[in-house]
Amino acid sequence: MPKPRSVVVVGGGVIGLSCAYFLARSGCEVTVLEGRSEESPNCSTGNAGMVVPSHFIPLAAPGVIGQGLRWMLKPQSPFSIRPSAKLALWRWAWQFYSACTPSRVEAAVPVLRDLSLASRTLFERLADEEGLEFQLVRRGLLALCKREVTLRHEATLVDQGKALGVNAEVLGSKAVSALDSGVTMDVAGAVYFKQDCHLNPGAFRQELIRKLQEMGGKVQWESEVTSVERAGGRVHSVATAGGKAWQADAFVMAGGVWTTTLGKQLGVSLPMQGGKGYSMTLTSPPQLPGICSLLMEARVAVTPMGKALRIGGTMEIGGKEGVINAAKLRGLTRSVPEYFPEFQASDFEGQEIWTGLRPCSPDGLPYLGKCPGLENAFIAAGHAMLGLSLSPISGWLICQMVTGETPDVDVALLEPGRY
């Protein structure tokens, strides 16, 4: 296919906007269609804002099923599957179980490593060379461990990470306190991932929109795509809820968990479940860490954003958008004082609660590439918890594929037609 002149991107989250940004920078006329209003929060804006080369193990990994079953017996646990009679959920669960094998993980690890390190480089380029302002902080990430047994377990990943080019070291409690002396911690130690970063995800999204519009790209809000017209191995147009048809030379479907519905119209199965997460942002926290962290036993993320502090976590598979699970929220807020004793559960009372549905594929890898059987349709979805972290590289690789270039990263395992 010759380089397209015009491209429609379906989805105005951080993945869709990253695709749009790089496509516009390559000279394409880009229109983004987003179903929500410009002011509405989405899965991109309320997340923990972490860039994580440390996350080289996919969500579907050996041991996850057993741990998940134990967590499901505890209402405040960081993981659960919402009971449902929907066949799609049970089919996804079986596919997830089938992906939790050593051989599948061994194949996925270098792909996630390559994506993450390339994405980090792109974040730096966007901040340092291309003028996007999104508060990128390059001080690493602390995987804080409350118990010695957890620290020993996490330490086993350090050698694996180093072999993959991921810079990490184990720190005792005194070394952790010395590294981030502005906050009081009660931990056994931590694994310090030096290449990880954090940023303000809302600012990053707004900067992508600003730069896209400066390059002549357009974002159409409240334009939910409901149907696709295809024939002869090509997509000819997509239609929004109001009946308006949008034509282009190429189309990128980047609508998060809702991409599954469009996939059916494109003739491809894209199994995904929404993994609901929660976050709260304290504008005046008792203390402000200088480094982002993961509270490992609680599976809670803690990220400084300017003078504010964001607390986020939980993975509720099959959760409904906008519905607050009070038990999950209590588990989130009660865990913070266990690691940061200057905090109290009351610090979180009355705070605005954000929720978002992370698009989770069964094997923990995103769908990234050309839609099988269609010359001009591409998929960018299913990034689960790594959507923000992998957004620049996802946008860059989609741009390369749309414009006919060879992708910089091997995307064979990410092929949208694998299910």
Coordinates of C-alpha atoms in Angstrom, one line a residue:
M1 CA 0.0 0.0 0.0
P2 CA 1.4 3.4 -0.9
K3 CA 1.9 6.0 1.9
P4 CA -1.6 7.2 2.8
R5 CA -2.4 10.9 2.6
S6 CA -5.2 10.8 5.1
V7 CA -5.6 8.7 8.3
V8 CA -8.5 8.4 10.7
V9 CA -7.6 7.3 14.2
V10 CA -10.4 5.9 16.3
G11 CA -9.8 6.7 20.0
G12 CA -8.5 9.8 21.8
G13 CA -6.7 8.1 24.6
V14 CA -3.0 8.2 25.0
I15 CA -2.5 5.3 22.5
G16 CA -4.6 6.9 19.8
L17 CA -3.1 10.3 20.3
S18 CA 0.4 8.9 20.1
C19 CA -0.5 7.2 16.8
A20 CA -2.0 10.5 15.6
Y21 CA 1.0 12.5 16.7
F22 CA 3.6 10.4 14.8
L23 CA 1.4 10.0 11.7
A24 CA 0.9 13.8 11.6
R25 CA 4.7 14.3 12.1
S26 CA 5.3 12.0 9.1
G27 CA 3.1 14.3 6.9
C28 CA -0.3 12.5 7.0
E29 CA -3.6 14.4 7.4
V30 CA -4.9 13.0 10.7
T31 CA -8.3 13.1 12.2
V32 CA -8.9 11.6 15.7
L33 CA -12.5 10.5 16.5
E34 CA -13.2 10.3 20.2
G35 CA -16.5 9.3 21.7
R36 CA -16.2 11.3 24.9
S37 CA -16.2 15.1 25.4
E38 CA -12.9 16.9 25.7
E39 CA -13.4 17.4 29.5
S40 CA -14.3 13.8 30.3
P41 CA -11.7 11.7 32.1
N42 CA -10.5 8.5 30.4
C43 CA -8.2 5.6 31.1
S44 CA -5.2 7.8 30.1
T45 CA -5.7 10.7 32.5
G46 CA -6.0 9.1 36.0
N47 CA -3.4 6.4 35.9
A48 CA -0.2 6.3 37.9
G49 CA 1.9 8.0 35.2
M50 CA 4.8 5.6 35.4
V51 CA 7.2 4.6 32.6
V52 CA 8.3 1.1 33.5
P53 CA 11.0 -0.8 31.7
S54 CA 10.9 -2.8 35.0
H55 CA 7.7 -4.4 33.9
F56 CA 9.2 -7.0 31.5
I57 CA 7.0 -9.9 32.8
P58 CA 3.6 -10.0 31.1
L59 CA 0.4 -10.0 33.2
A60 CA -0.2 -13.6 32.1
A61 CA 2.6 -15.5 33.9
P62 CA 3.1 -18.7 35.9
G63 CA 1.8 -18.3 39.4
V64 CA -0.6 -15.5 38.6
I65 CA -3.7 -17.8 38.6
G66 CA -2.9 -19.2 42.1
Q67 CA -2.2 -15.8 43.6
G68 CA -5.3 -14.4 42.0
L69 CA -7.5 -17.1 43.4
R70 CA -6.1 -16.4 46.9
W71 CA -6.7 -12.7 46.5
M72 CA -10.3 -13.2 45.3
L73 CA -11.1 -14.5 48.8
K74 CA -10.3 -11.1 50.2
P75 CA -12.7 -8.2 49.4
Q76 CA -10.0 -5.6 49.8
S77 CA -7.4 -7.5 47.7
P78 CA -5.7 -5.8 44.7
F79 CA -7.1 -8.3 42.2
S80 CA -10.5 -9.9 41.4
I81 CA -12.7 -11.1 38.6
R82 CA -16.2 -9.8 38.7
P83 CA -18.6 -12.7 38.4
S84 CA -20.5 -12.7 35.1
A85 CA -22.6 -15.0 33.0
K86 CA -21.0 -13.5 29.8
L87 CA -19.4 -16.1 27.7
A88 CA -16.7 -13.6 26.5
L89 CA -15.4 -13.3 30.1
W90 CA -15.1 -17.0 30.6
R91 CA -13.5 -17.5 27.2
W92 CA -11.0 -14.7 28.0
A93 CA -10.2 -16.4 31.4
W94 CA -9.4 -19.7 29.6
Q95 CA -7.2 -17.9 27.1
F96 CA -5.5 -16.1 30.0
Y97 CA -4.9 -19.5 31.8
S98 CA -3.5 -20.9 28.6
A99 CA -1.0 -18.1 28.2
C100 CA 0.4 -18.6 31.8
T101 CA 3.1 -20.9 30.7
P102 CA 6.9 -20.6 31.0
S103 CA 7.4 -20.8 27.2
R104 CA 4.9 -18.1 26.5
V105 CA 6.4 -15.8 29.1
E106 CA 10.0 -16.5 27.8
A107 CA 8.9 -15.5 24.3
A108 CA 7.1 -12.3 25.6
V109 CA 9.8 -11.0 27.9
P110 CA 12.3 -9.7 25.3
V111 CA 9.4 -8.1 23.3
L112 CA 8.2 -6.2 26.4
R113 CA 11.8 -5.3 27.2
D114 CA 12.4 -3.9 23.7
L115 CA 9.1 -2.0 23.6
S116 CA 9.6 -0.5 27.1
L117 CA 13.2 0.7 26.5
A118 CA 12.4 2.1 23.1
S119 CA 9.4 3.9 24.6
R120 CA 11.5 5.4 27.4
T121 CA 13.9 6.8 24.8
L122 CA 11.0 8.3 22.9
F123 CA 9.6 10.0 26.0
E124 CA 13.0 11.6 26.5
R125 CA 13.0 12.7 22.9
L126 CA 9.5 14.2 23.1
A127 CA 10.5 16.1 26.3
D128 CA 14.0 17.2 25.4
E129 CA 13.9 17.7 21.6
E130 CA 10.3 18.1 20.5
G131 CA 9.1 20.5 23.2
L132 CA 6.3 18.6 24.9
E133 CA 6.0 19.6 28.6
F134 CA 4.6 16.8 30.7
Q135 CA 6.8 16.8 33.9
L136 CA 9.0 13.9 33.0
V137 CA 11.1 12.9 36.1
R138 CA 14.0 10.5 35.5
R139 CA 14.8 9.3 39.1
G140 CA 13.8 5.6 38.8
L141 CA 11.2 3.6 40.6
L142 CA 11.3 1.9 44.0
A143 CA 9.6 -1.5 44.4
L144 CA 9.0 -1.1 48.2
C145 CA 8.8 -4.4 50.2
K146 CA 7.3 -4.4 53.6
R147 CA 8.5 -7.9 54.4
E148 CA 11.8 -9.6 54.0
V149 CA 10.3 -12.5 52.2
T150 CA 8.9 -10.2 49.6
L151 CA 12.2 -8.5 49.2
R152 CA 14.0 -11.8 48.6
H153 CA 11.4 -12.8 46.0
E154 CA 11.7 -9.4 44.2
A155 CA 15.5 -9.7 44.3
T156 CA 15.3 -12.8 42.1
L157 CA 14.2 -10.6 39.2
V158 CA 17.2 -8.3 39.5
D159 CA 19.6 -10.7 37.7
Q160 CA 17.0 -11.5 35.1
G161 CA 16.5 -7.8 34.5
K162 CA 20.2 -7.1 34.3
A163 CA 20.6 -9.8 31.7
L164 CA 17.9 -8.0 29.6
G165 CA 19.5 -4.6 30.0
V166 CA 17.2 -3.4 32.7
N167 CA 19.3 -1.6 35.4
A168 CA 18.2 -2.6 38.9
E169 CA 19.7 -3.2 42.4
V170 CA 18.5 -4.4 45.8
L171 CA 18.5 -1.8 48.6
G172 CA 18.2 -2.3 52.3
S173 CA 15.9 0.0 54.4
K174 CA 18.6 2.5 55.2
A175 CA 19.7 2.8 51.6
V176 CA 16.0 3.3 50.6
S177 CA 15.6 6.1 53.2
A178 CA 18.9 7.8 52.0
L179 CA 17.7 7.7 48.4
D180 CA 14.4 9.5 49.1
S181 CA 15.1 11.3 52.4
G182 CA 12.1 13.6 52.1
V183 CA 9.6 10.9 53.1
T184 CA 9.4 8.5 56.1
M185 CA 9.2 4.9 55.1
D186 CA 8.7 1.7 57.1
V187 CA 10.0 -1.1 54.8
A188 CA 12.4 -4.0 54.7
G189 CA 14.0 -2.7 51.6
A190 CA 13.3 -2.2 47.9
V191 CA 14.4 -3.0 44.4
Y192 CA 15.5 0.2 42.7
F193 CA 14.8 0.3 39.0
K194 CA 17.0 3.1 37.7
Q195 CA 15.6 3.4 34.2
D196 CA 12.0 3.9 35.2
C197 CA 10.4 7.4 35.1
H198 CA 7.2 9.1 36.0
L199 CA 5.2 12.0 34.5
N200 CA 1.9 13.7 34.5
P201 CA -0.4 11.7 32.2
G202 CA -3.0 14.4 31.9
A203 CA -0.4 16.9 30.8
F204 CA 1.1 14.4 28.4
R205 CA -2.3 13.8 26.7
Q206 CA -2.9 17.5 26.5
E207 CA 0.5 18.1 25.0
L208 CA -0.1 15.4 22.3
I209 CA -3.3 17.2 21.4
R210 CA -1.6 20.6 21.3
K211 CA 1.2 19.4 19.1
L212 CA -1.1 17.4 16.9
Q213 CA -3.3 20.5 16.2
E214 CA -0.2 22.6 15.6
M215 CA 0.7 20.1 12.8
G216 CA -2.8 20.5 11.3
G217 CA -4.3 17.4 12.9
K218 CA -7.9 17.4 14.2
V219 CA -9.6 15.9 17.2
Q220 CA -13.4 15.4 16.9
W221 CA -14.9 15.1 20.4
E222 CA -18.2 13.3 21.1
S223 CA -17.8 11.3 17.9
E224 CA -18.3 7.7 18.9
V225 CA -17.6 5.3 16.0
T226 CA -20.3 2.7 15.7
S227 CA -19.8 1.1 12.3
V228 CA -17.2 0.3 9.7
E229 CA -17.7 0.0 5.9
R230 CA -15.3 -2.4 4.3
A231 CA -15.1 -4.1 0.9
G232 CA -12.5 -5.6 -1.4
G233 CA -9.9 -5.9 1.4
R234 CA -10.1 -2.3 2.4
V235 CA -11.9 -0.1 4.9
H236 CA -13.6 2.7 3.1
S237 CA -15.2 4.7 5.9
V238 CA -16.3 4.6 9.6
A239 CA -19.5 6.1 10.8
T240 CA -20.2 7.9 14.1
A241 CA -23.3 7.6 16.2
G242 CA -24.9 10.6 14.5
G243 CA -24.6 8.9 11.1
K244 CA -21.7 10.9 9.7
A245 CA -19.3 8.9 7.6
W246 CA -15.5 9.6 7.8
Q247 CA -13.4 8.5 4.8
A248 CA -9.6 8.2 4.7
D249 CA -6.8 6.3 3.1
A250 CA -6.0 4.4 6.3
F251 CA -7.6 3.7 9.7
V252 CA -6.2 3.0 13.1
M253 CA -8.5 1.5 15.7
A254 CA -7.2 2.6 19.2
G255 CA -10.3 2.7 21.3
G256 CA -9.1 0.8 24.3
V257 CA -11.3 -2.1 25.5
W258 CA -14.1 -1.0 23.2
T259 CA -11.9 -1.9 20.2
T260 CA -13.2 -5.4 20.5
T261 CA -16.6 -4.4 19.1
L262 CA -15.0 -2.7 16.1
G263 CA -12.8 -5.7 15.6
K264 CA -15.8 -7.9 15.0
Q265 CA -16.9 -5.6 12.2
L266 CA -13.3 -5.8 10.8
G267 CA -13.5 -9.6 10.9
V268 CA -10.9 -10.1 13.7
S269 CA -11.2 -11.4 17.2
L270 CA -9.6 -9.1 19.7
P271 CA -10.5 -10.6 23.1
M272 CA -10.1 -8.0 25.9
Q273 CA -11.5 -7.4 29.3
G274 CA -11.6 -4.2 31.2
G275 CA -9.3 -4.3 34.2
K276 CA -10.8 -1.6 36.4
G277 CA -8.3 0.5 38.4
Y278 CA -8.8 3.3 40.9
S279 CA -6.8 6.4 41.8
M280 CA -6.9 9.4 44.0
T281 CA -4.7 12.5 43.9
L282 CA -3.8 14.3 47.2
T283 CA -3.1 17.9 46.5
S284 CA -1.6 18.5 49.9
P285 CA -0.1 15.2 51.1
P286 CA 1.5 14.9 54.5
Q287 CA 4.8 14.2 52.8
L288 CA 5.9 14.1 49.2
P289 CA 8.2 11.3 47.9
G290 CA 10.7 12.4 45.3
I291 CA 10.6 9.0 43.5
C292 CA 7.6 7.0 42.3
S293 CA 7.1 3.6 44.0
L294 CA 5.1 0.4 44.0
L295 CA 4.0 -1.0 47.3
M296 CA 4.7 -4.6 46.5
E297 CA 2.5 -6.6 48.9
A298 CA -0.4 -4.2 48.4
R299 CA 0.1 -3.7 44.6
V300 CA -0.4 0.0 45.0
A301 CA 1.3 2.7 42.9
V302 CA 2.5 6.0 44.5
T303 CA 3.5 8.8 42.2
P304 CA 4.5 12.4 42.9
M305 CA 3.1 14.8 40.3
G306 CA 4.4 18.3 40.9
K307 CA 3.3 19.1 44.5
A308 CA 0.5 16.5 44.4
L309 CA 0.6 12.7 45.1
R310 CA -1.3 10.2 43.1
I311 CA -2.2 6.8 44.7
G312 CA -3.5 4.1 42.3
G313 CA -4.1 0.4 42.0
T314 CA -6.4 -2.6 41.9
M315 CA -7.2 -4.9 38.9
E316 CA -10.9 -5.8 38.8
I317 CA -11.4 -7.9 35.7
G318 CA -14.8 -7.4 34.2
G319 CA -15.5 -4.4 36.4
K320 CA -18.2 -1.9 35.2
E321 CA -17.1 1.6 34.3
G322 CA -18.1 4.2 36.9
V323 CA -19.1 1.7 39.6
I324 CA -17.1 2.2 42.8
N325 CA -16.2 -1.0 44.7
A326 CA -15.9 0.3 48.3
A327 CA -13.9 -2.7 49.5
K328 CA -11.3 -2.2 46.8
L329 CA -11.0 1.5 47.6
R330 CA -10.5 0.7 51.3
G331 CA -7.7 -1.7 50.4
L332 CA -6.0 1.0 48.4
T333 CA -6.1 3.7 51.0
R334 CA -5.4 1.6 54.1
S335 CA -2.2 0.2 52.5
V336 CA -0.4 3.5 52.2
P337 CA 0.2 4.2 55.9
E338 CA 1.7 0.8 56.3
Y339 CA 4.6 1.9 54.1
F340 CA 4.5 5.6 54.7
P341 CA 3.6 6.0 58.5
E342 CA 3.2 9.8 58.3
F343 CA 0.0 9.1 56.2
Q344 CA -3.4 8.1 57.7
A345 CA -6.4 6.6 56.0
S346 CA -8.3 9.8 56.9
D347 CA -6.0 11.7 54.4
F348 CA -8.0 10.1 51.6
E349 CA -11.4 10.9 52.9
G350 CA -13.4 13.2 50.6
Q351 CA -11.0 12.9 47.8
E352 CA -12.2 12.6 44.2
I353 CA -12.1 9.0 42.9
W354 CA -11.0 8.2 39.4
T355 CA -11.7 4.9 37.8
G356 CA -10.7 3.6 34.4
L357 CA -10.9 0.3 32.4
R358 CA -7.5 -0.9 31.3
P359 CA -7.8 -3.0 28.1
C360 CA -6.4 -6.4 29.0
S361 CA -5.6 -9.0 26.4
P362 CA -5.4 -12.7 27.5
D363 CA -1.6 -13.0 27.0
G364 CA -0.6 -9.7 28.5
L365 CA 0.6 -8.3 25.2
P366 CA -0.9 -5.5 23.2
Y367 CA -2.5 -5.9 19.8
L368 CA -0.3 -3.8 17.5
G369 CA -0.3 -4.1 13.7
K370 CA -2.3 -4.5 10.5
C371 CA -5.7 -6.0 10.7
P372 CA -5.6 -9.4 8.9
G373 CA -7.3 -9.4 5.5
L374 CA -7.5 -5.6 5.3
E375 CA -4.9 -3.5 3.5
N376 CA -5.5 -0.2 5.3
A377 CA -6.8 -1.0 8.8
F378 CA -4.5 -1.2 11.9
I379 CA -5.1 -2.0 15.5
A380 CA -3.4 -0.5 18.6
A381 CA -5.1 -1.7 21.7
G382 CA -4.9 -4.1 24.7
H383 CA -2.0 -2.6 26.6
A384 CA -3.4 -3.3 30.0
M385 CA -1.4 -1.5 32.7
L386 CA 1.3 -0.4 30.3
G387 CA -0.8 1.9 28.1
L388 CA 0.9 5.1 29.1
S389 CA 4.3 3.5 29.4
L390 CA 4.2 2.0 25.9
S391 CA 2.2 4.8 24.2
P392 CA 5.1 6.5 22.3
I393 CA 6.6 3.3 20.9
S394 CA 3.1 2.1 20.0
G395 CA 2.4 5.3 18.1
W396 CA 5.8 5.2 16.4
L397 CA 5.4 1.5 15.3
I398 CA 1.9 2.1 14.0
C399 CA 3.2 5.1 12.1
Q400 CA 5.9 3.0 10.5
M401 CA 3.5 0.2 9.5
V402 CA 0.9 2.6 8.1
T403 CA 3.5 4.4 6.0
G404 CA 5.0 1.2 4.8
E405 CA 8.3 1.2 6.8
T406 CA 9.8 -1.8 8.6
P407 CA 9.0 -1.5 12.3
D408 CA 12.0 -0.8 14.6
V409 CA 10.8 -3.5 17.0
D410 CA 9.8 -7.1 16.1
V411 CA 6.0 -7.1 16.4
A412 CA 5.3 -10.7 15.4
L413 CA 3.9 -11.6 18.8
L414 CA 1.7 -8.6 18.8
E415 CA -0.2 -9.5 15.6
P416 CA -3.9 -8.5 16.0
G417 CA -5.1 -11.8 14.4
R418 CA -3.4 -14.1 16.9
Y419 CA -6.8 -15.1 18.4

